[in-house]
PDB file of C-alpha atoms in Angstrom:
ATOM      1  CA  MET A   1       0.000   0.000   0.000  1.00  0.00           C
ATOM      2  CA  THR A   2       1.310   3.414  -0.884  1.00  0.00           C
ATOM      3  CA  THR A   3       0.954   6.517   1.209  1.00  0.00           C
ATOM      4  CA  SER A   4      -1.452   9.124   0.027  1.00  0.00           C
ATOM      5  CA  GLN A   5      -0.936  12.860   0.164  1.00  0.00           C
ATOM      6  CA  TYR A   6      -2.688  12.862   3.559  1.00  0.00           C
ATOM      7  CA  GLY A   7      -0.276  10.467   5.281  1.00  0.00           C
ATOM      8  CA  PRO A   8      -0.100   6.701   5.730  1.00  0.00           C
ATOM      9  CA  GLY A   9      -3.084   4.419   5.263  1.00  0.00           C
ATOM     10  CA  PRO A  10      -5.726   3.546   7.877  1.00  0.00           C
ATOM     11  CA  GLY A  11      -4.828   3.152  11.518  1.00  0.00           C
ATOM     12  CA  PRO A  12      -2.927   5.323  13.945  1.00  0.00           C
ATOM     13  CA  ALA A  13      -0.170   7.208  12.205  1.00  0.00           C
ATOM     14  CA  LEU A  14       1.775   8.099  15.339  1.00  0.00           C
ATOM     15  CA  GLY A  15       3.381   5.775  17.822  1.00  0.00           C
ATOM     16  CA  PRO A  16       3.481   6.162  21.593  1.00  0.00           C
ATOM     17  CA  ALA A  17       6.562   8.357  21.420  1.00  0.00           C
ATOM     18  CA  HIS A  18       4.720  10.861  19.254  1.00  0.00           C
ATOM     19  CA  GLY A  19       1.728  11.447  21.507  1.00  0.00           C
ATOM     20  CA  SER A  20      -0.732   8.812  20.309  1.00  0.00           C
ATOM     21  CA  ALA A  21      -3.840   8.157  22.312  1.00  0.00           C
ATOM     22  CA  PHE A  22      -2.732   4.646  23.272  1.00  0.00           C
ATOM     23  CA  ALA A  23      -0.224   3.513  25.841  1.00  0.00           C
ATOM     24  CA  PRO A  24       2.670   1.264  24.774  1.00  0.00           C
ATOM     25  CA  GLY A  25       0.699  -1.854  25.756  1.00  0.00           C
ATOM     26  CA  GLY A  26      -1.991  -1.045  23.168  1.00  0.00           C
ATOM     27  CA  THR A  27      -4.745  -0.181  25.667  1.00  0.00           C
ATOM     28  CA  PRO A  28      -6.156   3.270  26.094  1.00  0.00           C
ATOM     29  CA  PRO A  29      -5.102   5.041  29.309  1.00  0.00           C
ATOM     30  CA  ALA A  30      -7.644   5.551  32.070  1.00  0.00           C
ATOM     31  CA  ALA A  31      -9.465   8.863  32.017  1.00  0.00           C
ATOM     32  CA  PRO A  32      -8.003  11.342  34.502  1.00  0.00           C
ATOM     33  CA  GLN A  33     -10.117  11.599  37.630  1.00  0.00           C
ATOM     34  CA  SER A  34     -11.051  15.124  38.534  1.00  0.00           C
ATOM     35  CA  SER A  35     -11.455  15.646  42.253  1.00  0.00           C
ATOM     36  CA  HIS A  36     -12.825  19.111  41.545  1.00  0.00           C
ATOM     37  CA  ALA A  37     -15.669  18.149  39.191  1.00  0.00           C
ATOM     38  CA  LEU A  38     -18.417  18.929  41.696  1.00  0.00           C
ATOM     39  CA  ALA A  39     -16.898  22.301  42.568  1.00  0.00           C
ATOM     40  CA  ILE A  40     -16.558  23.187  38.878  1.00  0.00           C
ATOM     41  CA  VAL A  41     -20.192  22.317  38.142  1.00  0.00           C
ATOM     42  CA  LEU A  42     -21.384  24.117  41.268  1.00  0.00           C
ATOM     43  CA  ALA A  43     -19.363  27.232  40.427  1.00  0.00           C
ATOM     44  CA  ALA A  44     -20.713  27.287  36.874  1.00  0.00           C
ATOM     45  CA  MET A  45     -24.292  26.937  38.084  1.00  0.00           C
ATOM     46  CA  LEU A  46     -23.956  29.615  40.759  1.00  0.00           C
ATOM     47  CA  TRP A  47     -22.326  32.111  38.423  1.00  0.00           C
ATOM     48  CA  ALA A  48     -24.927  31.389  35.712  1.00  0.00           C
ATOM     49  CA  ILE A  49     -27.735  32.023  38.203  1.00  0.00           C
ATOM     50  CA  THR A  50     -26.019  35.238  39.319  1.00  0.00           C
ATOM     51  CA  ALA A  51     -25.632  36.388  35.719  1.00  0.00           C
ATOM     52  CA  CYS A  52     -29.300  35.643  34.988  1.00  0.00           C
ATOM     53  CA  GLY A  53     -30.418  37.629  38.036  1.00  0.00           C
ATOM     54  CA  LEU A  54     -28.248  40.596  37.110  1.00  0.00           C
ATOM     55  CA  GLY A  55     -29.343  40.364  33.488  1.00  0.00           C
ATOM     56  CA  TRP A  56     -33.042  40.302  34.379  1.00  0.00           C
ATOM     57  CA  ALA A  57     -32.690  43.242  36.742  1.00  0.00           C
ATOM     58  CA  GLY A  58     -30.604  45.202  34.241  1.00  0.00           C
ATOM     59  CA  VAL A  59     -33.044  44.671  31.374  1.00  0.00           C
ATOM     60  CA  VAL A  60     -36.119  45.578  33.428  1.00  0.00           C
ATOM     61  CA  LEU A  61     -34.469  48.647  34.946  1.00  0.00           C
ATOM     62  CA  SER A  62     -33.222  49.741  31.528  1.00  0.00           C
ATOM     63  CA  MET A  63     -36.746  49.487  30.127  1.00  0.00           C
ATOM     64  CA  ILE A  64     -38.101  51.488  33.063  1.00  0.00           C
ATOM     65  CA  SER A  65     -35.398  54.116  32.545  1.00  0.00           C
ATOM     66  CA  VAL A  66     -36.017  54.424  28.801  1.00  0.00           C
ATOM     67  CA  MET A  67     -39.754  54.748  29.336  1.00  0.00           C
ATOM     68  CA  GLY A  68     -39.183  57.291  32.112  1.00  0.00           C
ATOM     69  CA  LEU A  69     -36.829  59.366  29.978  1.00  0.00           C
ATOM     70  CA  ALA A  70     -39.251  59.189  27.055  1.00  0.00           C
ATOM     71  CA  SER A  71     -42.041  60.516  29.269  1.00  0.00           C
ATOM     72  CA  GLY A  72     -39.958  63.538  30.229  1.00  0.00           C
ATOM     73  CA  SER A  73     -38.434  62.541  33.560  1.00  0.00           C
ATOM     74  CA  SER A  74     -34.899  63.627  34.286  1.00  0.00           C
ATOM     75  CA  GLY A  75     -32.095  61.172  34.873  1.00  0.00           C
ATOM     76  CA  LEU A  76     -31.910  62.144  38.539  1.00  0.00           C
ATOM     77  CA  ASP A  77     -35.571  61.231  38.994  1.00  0.00           C
ATOM     78  CA  LEU A  78     -34.769  57.711  37.820  1.00  0.00           C
ATOM     79  CA  LEU A  79     -31.748  57.286  40.068  1.00  0.00           C
ATOM     80  CA  HIS A  80     -33.909  55.754  42.811  1.00  0.00           C
ATOM     81  CA  VAL A  81     -34.728  52.935  40.388  1.00  0.00           C
ATOM     82  CA  TRP A  82     -31.061  52.033  39.892  1.00  0.00           C
ATOM     83  CA  LEU A  83     -29.811  52.510  43.468  1.00  0.00           C
ATOM     84  CA  PRO A  84     -31.016  49.120  44.792  1.00  0.00           C
ATOM     85  CA  LEU A  85     -29.287  47.247  41.957  1.00  0.00           C
ATOM     86  CA  ILE A  86     -26.108  49.242  42.480  1.00  0.00           C
ATOM     87  CA  GLY A  87     -26.356  48.448  46.196  1.00  0.00           C
ATOM     88  CA  CYS A  88     -26.772  44.711  45.502  1.00  0.00           C
ATOM     89  CA  VAL A  89     -23.727  44.668  43.243  1.00  0.00           C
ATOM     90  CA  ALA A  90     -21.713  46.675  45.783  1.00  0.00           C
ATOM     91  CA  LEU A  91     -22.799  44.374  48.619  1.00  0.00           C
ATOM     92  CA  SER A  92     -21.814  41.257  46.679  1.00  0.00           C
ATOM     93  CA  GLY A  93     -18.545  42.824  45.567  1.00  0.00           C
ATOM     94  CA  THR A  94     -17.666  43.831  49.110  1.00  0.00           C
ATOM     95  CA  GLY A  95     -18.377  40.342  50.392  1.00  0.00           C
ATOM     96  CA  MET A  96     -16.209  38.814  47.686  1.00  0.00           C
ATOM     97  CA  ALA A  97     -13.370  41.287  48.327  1.00  0.00           C
ATOM     98  CA  VAL A  98     -13.376  40.492  52.044  1.00  0.00           C
ATOM     99  CA  LEU A  99     -13.378  36.783  51.285  1.00  0.00           C
ATOM    100  CA  VAL A 100     -10.548  36.996  48.755  1.00  0.00           C
ATOM    101  CA  ALA A 101      -8.410  38.912  51.262  1.00  0.00           C
ATOM    102  CA  LEU A 102      -8.439  36.005  53.721  1.00  0.00           C
ATOM    103  CA  PRO A 103      -5.199  33.988  53.560  1.00  0.00           C
ATOM    104  CA  ARG A 104      -7.016  30.734  54.290  1.00  0.00           C
ATOM    105  CA  PHE A 105      -9.279  31.319  51.280  1.00  0.00           C
ATOM    106  CA  ARG A 106      -6.292  31.853  48.976  1.00  0.00           C
ATOM    107  CA  ARG A 107      -4.930  28.410  49.826  1.00  0.00           C
ATOM    108  CA  LEU A 108      -8.042  26.676  48.452  1.00  0.00           C
ATOM    109  CA  PRO A 109      -7.929  25.186  44.959  1.00  0.00           C
ATOM    110  CA  ARG A 110      -9.263  27.428  42.217  1.00  0.00           C
ATOM    111  CA  PRO A 111     -12.533  25.496  41.584  1.00  0.00           C
ATOM    112  CA  GLN A 112     -13.467  25.674  45.257  1.00  0.00           C
ATOM    113  CA  ARG A 113     -12.682  29.396  45.346  1.00  0.00           C
ATOM    114  CA  ALA A 114     -14.888  29.986  42.305  1.00  0.00           C
ATOM    115  CA  ALA A 115     -17.752  28.022  43.867  1.00  0.00           C
ATOM    116  CA  ILE A 116     -17.512  29.898  47.170  1.00  0.00           C
ATOM    117  CA  LEU A 117     -17.345  33.281  45.432  1.00  0.00           C
ATOM    118  CA  GLY A 118     -20.352  32.288  43.344  1.00  0.00           C
ATOM    119  CA  ALA A 119     -22.240  31.398  46.514  1.00  0.00           C
ATOM    120  CA  VAL A 120     -21.388  34.803  48.008  1.00  0.00           C
ATOM    121  CA  ALA A 121     -22.273  36.723  44.834  1.00  0.00           C
ATOM    122  CA  CYS A 122     -25.505  34.880  44.026  1.00  0.00           C
ATOM    123  CA  PRO A 123     -28.084  35.789  46.708  1.00  0.00           C
ATOM    124  CA  ALA A 124     -28.240  39.599  46.528  1.00  0.00           C
ATOM    125  CA  PRO A 125     -28.804  39.990  42.739  1.00  0.00           C
ATOM    126  CA  CYS A 126     -31.165  37.015  42.639  1.00  0.00           C
ATOM    127  CA  LEU A 127     -33.275  38.284  45.512  1.00  0.00           C
ATOM    128  CA  TYR A 128     -33.427  41.721  43.914  1.00  0.00           C
ATOM    129  CA  ALA A 129     -34.439  40.174  40.575  1.00  0.00           C
ATOM    130  CA  LEU A 130     -37.142  38.193  42.400  1.00  0.00           C
ATOM    131  CA  TYR A 131     -38.323  41.415  44.074  1.00  0.00           C
ATOM    132  CA  ILE A 132     -38.550  43.142  40.691  1.00  0.00           C
ATOM    133  CA  TYR A 133     -40.419  40.166  39.229  1.00  0.00           C
ATOM    134  CA  VAL A 134     -42.962  40.261  42.058  1.00  0.00           C
ATOM    135  CA  GLN A 135     -43.379  44.029  41.676  1.00  0.00           C
ATOM    136  CA  VAL A 136     -43.897  43.735  37.915  1.00  0.00           C
ATOM    137  CA  ALA A 137     -46.223  40.729  38.231  1.00  0.00           C
ATOM    138  CA  THR A 138     -48.437  42.326  40.870  1.00  0.00           C
ATOM    139  CA  GLY A 139     -48.666  45.578  38.990  1.00  0.00           C
TER     140      GLY A 139
END
């Protein structure tokens, strides 16, 4: 069999010394076990929930602001609408900054740190988004 322009014929082209997927014995290596899988999934879920809460609040408050400005209100009149969201973000940011400053927290592995920071950041924006939803739903 001759080699084509794309390399040798069927089968693995590289041996174990060249980074093939198989170990020298011909069996595939065991998949690496991640001890941080739960923390990674938890961090991703918490940060996604936080982002959804901030996104919902930002969109609703932006719509309220645009409608208020279109009706002739000044920007300072609408500041009371944005202050609670700014306070929630500041509260979460302060909590995360205090947590990051702790030496014991810095020694944790990165996935655990991300999960803990997500747990600290999540409640305030989500509760504010829930408050806005209840206010909009009840009229």
